[in-house]
Coordinates of C-alpha atoms and ligand atoms in Angstrom, one line a residue:
M1 CA 1.8 26.7 58.1
R2 CA 3.8 27.8 55.0
R3 CA 6.3 25.1 55.7
L4 CA 3.6 22.5 56.1
V5 CA 2.0 23.4 52.8
S6 CA 5.1 24.2 50.8
E7 CA 5.0 22.5 47.4
T8 CA 8.8 22.7 46.6
R9 CA 11.4 21.7 49.1
L10 CA 15.1 22.1 48.7
D11 CA 17.6 19.4 49.7
P12 CA 21.4 19.6 49.5
A13 CA 21.5 16.2 48.0
E14 CA 19.7 17.6 44.9
L15 CA 22.5 20.2 44.2
V16 CA 25.5 19.6 42.1
L17 CA 28.6 21.9 42.3
P18 CA 30.5 22.7 39.0
L19 CA 34.3 22.9 39.7
F20 CA 37.0 24.2 37.3
V21 CA 40.5 22.8 37.6
R22 CA 43.3 24.5 35.8
E23 CA 46.6 22.9 34.8
G24 CA 49.9 24.4 35.9
V25 CA 48.8 26.7 38.7
A26 CA 50.0 26.5 42.2
A27 CA 47.0 28.3 43.8
P28 CA 43.4 29.0 42.9
V29 CA 42.8 31.7 40.4
P30 CA 39.7 33.9 40.7
I31 CA 37.4 34.2 37.7
A32 CA 36.6 37.9 37.2
S33 CA 33.1 37.4 35.7
M34 CA 32.1 34.9 38.4
P35 CA 32.9 36.6 41.7
G36 CA 33.3 33.9 44.4
V37 CA 34.2 31.1 41.9
V38 CA 37.8 30.1 41.1
Q39 CA 39.8 27.9 38.8
H40 CA 41.1 25.4 41.3
S41 CA 44.6 24.0 41.3
L42 CA 45.1 20.3 41.8
E43 CA 46.2 21.2 45.3
S44 CA 43.1 23.2 46.2
L45 CA 40.6 20.7 44.6
P46 CA 40.5 18.1 47.4
Q47 CA 39.4 20.7 49.9
A48 CA 36.7 22.0 47.6
V49 CA 35.4 18.4 47.1
A50 CA 35.5 17.8 50.8
D51 CA 33.6 21.0 51.6
A52 CA 30.9 20.1 49.1
A53 CA 30.6 16.6 50.6
A54 CA 30.5 18.0 54.2
A55 CA 27.7 20.4 53.0
G56 CA 25.7 17.3 51.8
V57 CA 25.9 18.4 48.2
G58 CA 25.0 15.4 45.9
G59 CA 27.8 15.7 43.4
V60 CA 30.5 17.8 41.7
M61 CA 30.8 18.3 38.0
L62 CA 34.5 18.8 36.9
F63 CA 35.7 21.0 34.0
G64 CA 39.4 21.0 33.0
V65 CA 41.4 24.0 31.8
P66 CA 44.5 22.7 30.0
E67 CA 47.7 24.5 29.3
V68 CA 48.0 23.3 25.7
R69 CA 45.2 22.8 23.2
D70 CA 45.2 21.4 19.7
A71 CA 42.8 20.7 16.8
R72 CA 41.6 17.3 18.0
G73 CA 41.6 18.1 21.7
S74 CA 44.2 15.5 22.6
G75 CA 44.3 16.5 26.2
A76 CA 40.8 15.1 26.6
T77 CA 41.9 11.5 25.9
D78 CA 45.3 11.7 27.6
P79 CA 45.2 9.9 30.9
D80 CA 47.6 12.6 32.2
G81 CA 45.3 15.4 30.8
I82 CA 44.1 17.8 33.5
L83 CA 40.5 16.7 33.6
N84 CA 41.5 13.0 34.0
V85 CA 44.1 13.8 36.7
A86 CA 41.6 16.0 38.5
T87 CA 39.0 13.3 38.4
R88 CA 41.4 10.9 40.2
V89 CA 42.1 13.5 42.8
A90 CA 38.4 14.3 43.3
V91 CA 37.4 10.6 43.6
E92 CA 39.9 10.2 46.3
A93 CA 38.8 13.3 48.1
S94 CA 35.1 12.4 47.9
A95 CA 35.6 8.9 49.3
G96 CA 32.2 7.9 48.1
R97 CA 30.4 10.8 49.8
L98 CA 29.2 12.4 46.6
V99 CA 29.1 11.6 42.9
V100 CA 32.1 12.7 40.9
Q101 CA 31.0 13.8 37.4
T102 CA 33.0 15.0 34.4
D103 CA 32.2 17.3 31.5
L104 CA 32.5 15.2 28.3
C105 CA 33.1 17.7 25.6
L106 CA 36.1 18.8 23.5
D107 CA 35.7 22.5 23.7
E108 CA 38.1 23.0 26.7
F109 CA 40.7 21.0 24.8
T110 CA 40.5 22.2 21.2
D111 CA 42.5 25.2 20.0
H112 CA 39.5 26.4 17.9
G113 CA 37.2 26.1 20.9
H114 CA 34.5 24.0 19.3
C115 CA 32.9 21.1 21.0
G116 CA 34.0 18.7 18.3
V117 CA 36.6 18.2 15.6
L118 CA 36.4 20.1 12.4
D119 CA 36.3 18.9 8.8
D120 CA 38.5 20.3 6.0
R121 CA 36.1 23.1 5.4
G122 CA 36.1 24.2 9.1
R123 CA 32.7 22.8 10.0
V124 CA 32.1 20.7 13.1
D125 CA 32.3 17.0 12.0
N126 CA 29.6 15.3 14.0
D127 CA 30.5 11.7 13.4
A128 CA 34.3 12.2 13.6
T129 CA 33.6 13.8 17.0
L130 CA 31.7 10.8 18.2
E131 CA 34.8 8.8 17.9
R132 CA 36.7 11.3 20.1
Y133 CA 33.8 11.2 22.6
R134 CA 34.0 7.4 22.8
A135 CA 37.7 7.5 23.6
M136 CA 37.2 10.4 26.0
A137 CA 34.4 8.4 27.8
L138 CA 36.7 5.5 28.4
E139 CA 39.5 7.6 29.8
Q140 CA 37.0 9.4 32.1
A141 CA 35.7 6.1 33.3
R142 CA 39.2 4.8 33.9
A143 CA 39.9 8.0 36.0
G144 CA 36.9 7.1 38.1
S145 CA 34.2 9.4 36.9
E146 CA 30.8 8.0 37.9
L147 CA 28.6 10.1 35.7
L148 CA 29.7 11.5 32.3
G149 CA 28.2 14.9 31.4
L150 CA 27.7 14.8 27.6
S151 CA 27.6 18.5 26.9
G152 CA 28.8 18.7 23.3
M153 CA 25.4 18.4 21.5
M154 CA 26.5 16.1 18.8
D155 CA 23.8 13.9 17.3
G156 CA 24.0 10.3 18.5
Q157 CA 26.5 11.1 21.3
V158 CA 24.6 9.2 24.0
A159 CA 24.3 6.0 21.9
A160 CA 28.0 6.2 20.9
V161 CA 29.3 6.7 24.4
R162 CA 26.9 4.1 25.9
D163 CA 28.1 1.6 23.3
A164 CA 31.8 2.4 24.0
L165 CA 31.4 2.0 27.7
D166 CA 29.4 -1.2 27.5
D167 CA 31.8 -2.7 25.0
Q168 CA 34.5 -2.3 27.7
G169 CA 32.3 -3.7 30.4
R170 CA 31.7 -0.3 32.0
T171 CA 28.0 -0.7 32.5
D172 CA 28.5 0.9 35.9
V173 CA 29.3 4.3 34.5
A174 CA 26.2 6.5 34.0
I175 CA 25.4 9.1 31.4
L176 CA 24.0 12.6 32.0
A177 CA 22.8 14.0 28.7
Y178 CA 22.8 17.7 28.2
S179 CA 19.8 17.1 26.0
A180 CA 18.2 20.5 25.6
K181 CA 21.2 22.7 25.5
Y182 CA 20.5 26.1 23.9
A183 CA 23.0 28.3 22.1
S184 CA 22.9 30.9 24.9
A185 CA 24.5 34.2 25.8
F186 CA 24.4 33.1 29.4
Y187 CA 27.5 30.9 28.9
G188 CA 29.6 34.0 28.6
P189 CA 31.3 33.9 32.0
F190 CA 31.9 30.2 31.7
R191 CA 33.9 30.8 28.6
D192 CA 36.1 33.1 30.7
A193 CA 36.4 30.4 33.3
V194 CA 37.7 27.9 30.8
E195 CA 39.6 30.5 28.8
S196 CA 37.7 29.5 25.7
T197 CA 39.3 30.2 22.4
L198 CA 36.0 30.0 20.5
E199 CA 35.6 32.2 17.5
G200 CA 32.1 32.3 15.9
D201 CA 29.3 30.5 17.7
R202 CA 27.8 27.1 18.4
R203 CA 24.5 27.6 16.7
S204 CA 25.1 24.7 14.3
Y205 CA 24.9 22.2 17.1
Q206 CA 23.2 23.9 20.1
L207 CA 19.5 24.6 20.1
D208 CA 17.8 27.7 18.9
P209 CA 16.5 29.7 21.9
G210 CA 13.1 30.0 20.3
N211 CA 12.4 26.3 20.0
R212 CA 10.4 24.6 22.7
R213 CA 9.3 21.4 21.0
E214 CA 12.8 20.7 19.8
G215 CA 14.1 20.8 23.4
L216 CA 11.6 18.0 24.4
R217 CA 12.4 16.1 21.2
E218 CA 16.1 16.1 22.0
A219 CA 15.5 14.8 25.5
L220 CA 13.3 12.0 24.2
I221 CA 15.9 11.0 21.7
D222 CA 18.6 10.9 24.4
I223 CA 16.4 8.7 26.7
E224 CA 15.9 6.3 23.7
E225 CA 19.7 6.3 23.2
G226 CA 20.3 5.2 26.8
A227 CA 20.8 8.3 28.9
D228 CA 20.4 7.9 32.7
V229 CA 19.7 11.6 33.4
V230 CA 18.6 14.3 30.9
M231 CA 19.2 18.0 31.4
V232 CA 17.9 21.3 30.3
K233 CA 20.4 24.2 30.0
P234 CA 20.4 27.1 30.8
A235 CA 17.7 26.8 33.4
G236 CA 16.1 30.2 34.2
S237 CA 15.2 31.2 30.7
Y238 CA 14.0 27.7 29.7
L239 CA 11.6 26.7 32.5
D240 CA 8.9 25.9 30.0
V241 CA 11.2 23.4 28.3
L242 CA 12.2 22.0 31.7
A243 CA 8.5 21.5 32.6
D244 CA 7.8 19.8 29.3
V245 CA 10.8 17.4 29.7
A246 CA 9.9 16.7 33.4
A247 CA 6.3 15.8 32.4
A248 CA 7.5 13.4 29.7
S249 CA 10.5 11.8 31.2
E250 CA 10.6 8.6 33.1
I251 CA 14.3 9.2 34.1
P252 CA 15.6 12.0 36.3
V253 CA 15.6 15.5 34.8
W254 CA 18.2 18.0 35.9
A255 CA 18.8 21.7 35.0
Y256 CA 22.0 23.7 34.8
Q257 CA 21.8 27.2 36.3
V258 CA 24.7 28.5 34.2
S259 CA 27.5 31.0 34.7
G260 CA 25.5 34.0 33.3
E261 CA 22.6 33.3 35.6
Y262 CA 25.1 33.3 38.5
A263 CA 26.9 36.4 37.3
M264 CA 23.7 38.4 36.9
V265 CA 22.6 37.9 40.5
E266 CA 26.1 38.5 41.9
A267 CA 26.5 41.7 39.9
A268 CA 23.1 43.1 40.9
A269 CA 23.7 42.2 44.5
A270 CA 27.1 43.8 44.5
H271 CA 25.4 47.0 43.4
G272 CA 22.9 46.7 46.2
W273 CA 20.2 46.3 43.6
I274 CA 18.9 43.0 44.7
D275 CA 18.7 40.9 47.9
R276 CA 21.4 38.3 47.1
K277 CA 20.3 35.5 49.3
R278 CA 16.6 35.8 48.5
A279 CA 17.4 35.9 44.8
V280 CA 19.7 32.9 45.0
I281 CA 17.0 30.8 46.9
E282 CA 14.2 32.0 44.6
S283 CA 16.1 31.3 41.4
V284 CA 16.9 27.7 42.5
R285 CA 13.5 27.1 43.9
G286 CA 11.9 28.2 40.7
I287 CA 14.0 25.7 38.7
R288 CA 13.0 22.9 41.1
R289 CA 9.3 24.0 40.9
A290 CA 9.4 23.8 37.1
G291 CA 10.4 20.2 37.4
A292 CA 14.2 19.7 37.9
D293 CA 15.0 16.8 40.2
A294 CA 18.4 18.3 40.7
V295 CA 20.2 21.5 39.9
L296 CA 23.7 22.3 38.9
T297 CA 24.5 25.6 40.5
Y298 CA 27.6 27.5 41.5
W299 CA 25.9 28.4 44.7
A300 CA 25.5 24.7 45.7
V301 CA 27.6 24.7 48.9
E302 CA 26.4 28.1 50.2
L303 CA 22.8 27.2 49.5
A304 CA 23.2 23.7 51.1
G305 CA 24.4 25.5 54.2
W306 CA 21.3 27.7 54.3
I307 CA 19.0 24.7 53.7
R308 CA 20.7 22.7 56.5
N309 CA 20.3 25.6 58.9
G310 CA 16.6 26.0 58.0
D311 CA 17.6 29.5 56.9
L312 CA 15.5 29.8 53.7
A313 CA 13.3 32.7 54.7
Ligands
LIG401 C1 30.6 22.9 27.1 C2 30.0 23.5 28.3 C3 29.6 24.9 28.4 C4 29.0 25.0 29.7 C5 29.1 23.8 30.3 N1 29.6 22.9 29.4 C6 29.8 26.0 27.5 C7 29.3 26.1 26.1 O1 28.6 25.3 25.6 O2 29.7 27.1 25.6 C8 28.5 26.3 30.2 C9 28.2 26.3 31.7 C10 28.0 27.7 32.3 O3 27.9 28.7 31.5 O4 28.0 27.7 33.5 N2 31.7 22.1 27.6

């Protein structure tokens, strides 16, 4: 009876697995603050993509961890940069079974760790960054990325990237806009995962956690600018924003269950303080219930296995 009247179903196709790929390592490197998650090597990446595809997961989102960083994030626009190489590897491994997506942001590639380039006073230069994003988008498209994840929170980034793609005839490449991305403490473990060099914070371009209307406004602007999917991030602490965006949007709405959300459950479970499996399922179900059409989650493959086995009790 409960199954028959359930309002929120889970489907592996509505899960996206974030994957980290590190340059210059021979074997996967564990991430201390994200137990069970690794930085992949180029060699271990194909199997991870194949496992996700076999589990029925809808897509993978790739993040690169380069060996060398500089002020303008040159590695992001280098066809031989780690993220672009990894994209080619993932596209081959996926063989069309899932959607290969890429993080389009400079923070992994800049030595100062910001999501954009800086002006001569050390402030993030929004419009100069858009030029970098345009170039980055074209390289990612050439590498075979099918969905570009614009996570940098620069104003006008969706319009700029859409224009750059269309100008080169790449109308086939879609845009996932991290529209309502909040300046959050829950990104902490991710910054370990990508070995972030950030000093200071991102509050001048990411949203203030107290602002609900602004999250909706950012999503509506991105839809106007040509986004194909809009996203709310983090997920668990922003379910009201997610519900607002889901109610207003005519395009798919996704949510990112971020590294800190993952780490909290894993840490509590490791202490025996929480039922890990039930907490994982409930956390993702809650995000779907609030209105997410799909969820980026580090548990994507494991959760997909439970769903397929009908093991969600
Ligand atoms: C920026 C980016 C971040 C995350 C995804 N893309 C970090 C940030 O804005 O600091 C965080 C994801 C997570 O915490 O799981 N490229």
